[in-house]
Amino acid sequence: MGKRYVSGKEVVDALPEMIRVAGFDIRIERWTNHQAAGVSRWGEFSSIEQTIRIQNDMPSRFKAVDTVLHEISHAIYWAYGIEDDDKQERIVSVFGTAWMTLHRDNSWLADWIKNALAGS
């Protein structure tokens, strides 16, 4: 087993600089607490900048994983062209393919999640 993360900051610090979503290389940037508070968010995804921003000093490792997965989900929604009026079956079908591809293209992701949630 790899390194077990204890704090939210350790979880965020362990993220790489990039994640590939549907063939798009999405930058991962860290926000200071001040930057995140300035927009009242733990994280955000910008399709225009192809960037995920995450508050660096998360209150817990669980909130860090939750926020990263939330922002990755926004990137999937954008990259796979999901529309607001799509039916549930299409959405879950796209997400199944997206998460499979995400793990194939980002071999670090499963271990990152496992190490962040270990001992829960």
Short mmCIF file of C-alpha atoms in Angstrom, two decimals:
data_model
loop_
_atom_site.label_atom_id
_atom_site.label_comp_id
_atom_site.label_asym_id
_atom_site.label_seq_id
_atom_site.Cartn_x
_atom_site.Cartn_y
_atom_site.Cartn_z
CA MET A 1 0.00 0.00 0.00
CA GLY A 2 1.22 3.49 -0.80
CA LYS A 3 1.43 6.49 1.47
CA ARG A 4 -1.65 7.05 3.58
CA TYR A 5 -2.75 10.67 3.71
CA VAL A 6 -3.90 12.06 7.05
CA SER A 7 -5.03 15.61 6.23
CA GLY A 8 -6.97 17.28 3.46
CA LYS A 9 -3.85 19.27 2.59
CA GLU A 10 -1.82 16.08 2.12
CA VAL A 11 -4.51 14.69 -0.19
CA VAL A 12 -4.51 17.83 -2.35
CA ASP A 13 -0.70 18.05 -2.30
CA ALA A 14 -0.55 14.48 -3.64
CA LEU A 15 -2.51 15.40 -6.77
CA PRO A 16 -0.52 15.60 -10.00
CA GLU A 17 -0.46 18.75 -12.13
CA MET A 18 -2.79 17.27 -14.76
CA ILE A 19 -5.61 14.82 -15.30
CA ARG A 20 -6.74 13.53 -18.68
CA VAL A 21 -10.50 13.60 -19.26
CA ALA A 22 -11.80 12.23 -22.60
CA GLY A 23 -8.53 13.07 -24.31
CA PHE A 24 -8.29 16.58 -22.84
CA ASP A 25 -5.37 17.38 -20.56
CA ILE A 26 -6.95 19.31 -17.68
CA ARG A 27 -4.59 21.26 -15.40
CA ILE A 28 -5.01 20.87 -11.66
CA GLU A 29 -4.25 24.07 -9.76
CA ARG A 30 -4.21 24.65 -6.02
CA TRP A 31 -6.01 27.59 -4.51
CA THR A 32 -5.00 29.19 -1.25
CA ASN A 33 -7.75 29.36 1.37
CA HIS A 34 -8.03 33.08 0.58
CA GLN A 35 -8.51 32.45 -3.17
CA ALA A 36 -11.16 29.78 -2.56
CA ALA A 37 -12.98 31.95 0.00
CA GLY A 38 -12.94 34.82 -2.48
CA VAL A 39 -15.22 32.85 -4.80
CA SER A 40 -17.00 30.92 -2.00
CA ARG A 41 -16.03 27.51 -3.41
CA TRP A 42 -13.92 24.51 -2.43
CA GLY A 43 -13.12 23.96 -6.11
CA GLU A 44 -14.13 24.76 -9.65
CA PHE A 45 -13.79 23.50 -13.22
CA SER A 46 -13.25 25.91 -16.11
CA SER A 47 -13.91 24.44 -19.54
CA ILE A 48 -12.51 27.57 -21.20
CA GLU A 49 -9.20 27.30 -19.33
CA GLN A 50 -9.38 23.48 -19.12
CA THR A 51 -8.45 23.76 -15.47
CA ILE A 52 -9.63 22.29 -12.19
CA ARG A 53 -8.90 24.44 -9.15
CA ILE A 54 -8.96 22.93 -5.66
CA GLN A 55 -8.52 24.61 -2.29
CA ASN A 56 -5.13 23.49 -1.03
CA ASP A 57 -5.91 23.27 2.68
CA MET A 58 -9.10 21.21 2.81
CA PRO A 59 -10.75 20.66 6.20
CA SER A 60 -10.53 16.88 5.80
CA ARG A 61 -9.26 14.21 3.44
CA PHE A 62 -12.88 13.22 2.76
CA LYS A 63 -13.82 16.74 1.67
CA ALA A 64 -10.72 16.83 -0.55
CA VAL A 65 -11.65 13.59 -2.37
CA ASP A 66 -15.30 14.62 -2.61
CA THR A 67 -14.36 18.00 -4.12
CA VAL A 68 -11.87 16.56 -6.61
CA LEU A 69 -14.39 13.94 -7.79
CA HIS A 70 -17.06 16.66 -8.01
CA GLU A 71 -14.86 18.83 -10.25
CA ILE A 72 -13.81 15.84 -12.37
CA SER A 73 -17.53 15.12 -12.84
CA HIS A 74 -18.00 18.67 -14.17
CA ALA A 75 -15.12 18.03 -16.59
CA ILE A 76 -16.76 14.78 -17.73
CA TYR A 77 -20.10 16.56 -18.19
CA TRP A 78 -18.38 19.13 -20.43
CA ALA A 79 -15.97 16.83 -22.31
CA TYR A 80 -18.63 14.26 -23.22
CA GLY A 81 -21.20 16.86 -24.23
CA ILE A 82 -23.89 15.97 -21.71
CA GLU A 83 -26.86 18.28 -22.04
CA ASP A 84 -29.25 19.42 -19.32
CA ASP A 85 -32.19 17.71 -21.03
CA ASP A 86 -30.43 14.34 -21.53
CA LYS A 87 -32.22 11.31 -20.14
CA GLN A 88 -30.90 9.45 -17.11
CA GLU A 89 -29.88 6.34 -19.06
CA ARG A 90 -27.73 8.37 -21.48
CA ILE A 91 -26.11 10.26 -18.60
CA VAL A 92 -25.19 7.15 -16.60
CA SER A 93 -24.00 5.39 -19.76
CA VAL A 94 -21.70 8.30 -20.58
CA PHE A 95 -20.45 8.47 -16.98
CA GLY A 96 -19.68 4.73 -17.00
CA THR A 97 -17.55 5.13 -20.12
CA ALA A 98 -16.03 8.35 -18.79
CA TRP A 99 -14.97 6.87 -15.44
CA MET A 100 -13.54 3.76 -17.14
CA THR A 101 -11.53 5.96 -19.51
CA LEU A 102 -10.54 8.29 -16.68
CA HIS A 103 -8.99 5.40 -14.73
CA ARG A 104 -7.34 3.97 -17.86
CA ASP A 105 -5.73 7.32 -18.72
CA ASN A 106 -4.82 8.30 -15.14
CA SER A 107 -3.24 5.26 -13.49
CA TRP A 108 -2.51 7.28 -10.34
CA LEU A 109 -6.20 8.01 -9.60
CA ALA A 110 -7.29 4.74 -7.94
CA ASP A 111 -4.28 4.69 -5.61
CA TRP A 112 -4.77 8.39 -4.79
CA ILE A 113 -8.38 7.71 -3.74
CA LYS A 114 -7.43 4.53 -1.85
CA ASN A 115 -4.63 6.29 0.06
CA ALA A 116 -6.85 9.26 0.87
CA LEU A 117 -9.65 7.11 2.25
CA ALA A 118 -7.57 4.38 3.91
CA GLY A 119 -8.57 3.56 7.45
CA SER A 120 -11.92 5.31 7.13
#
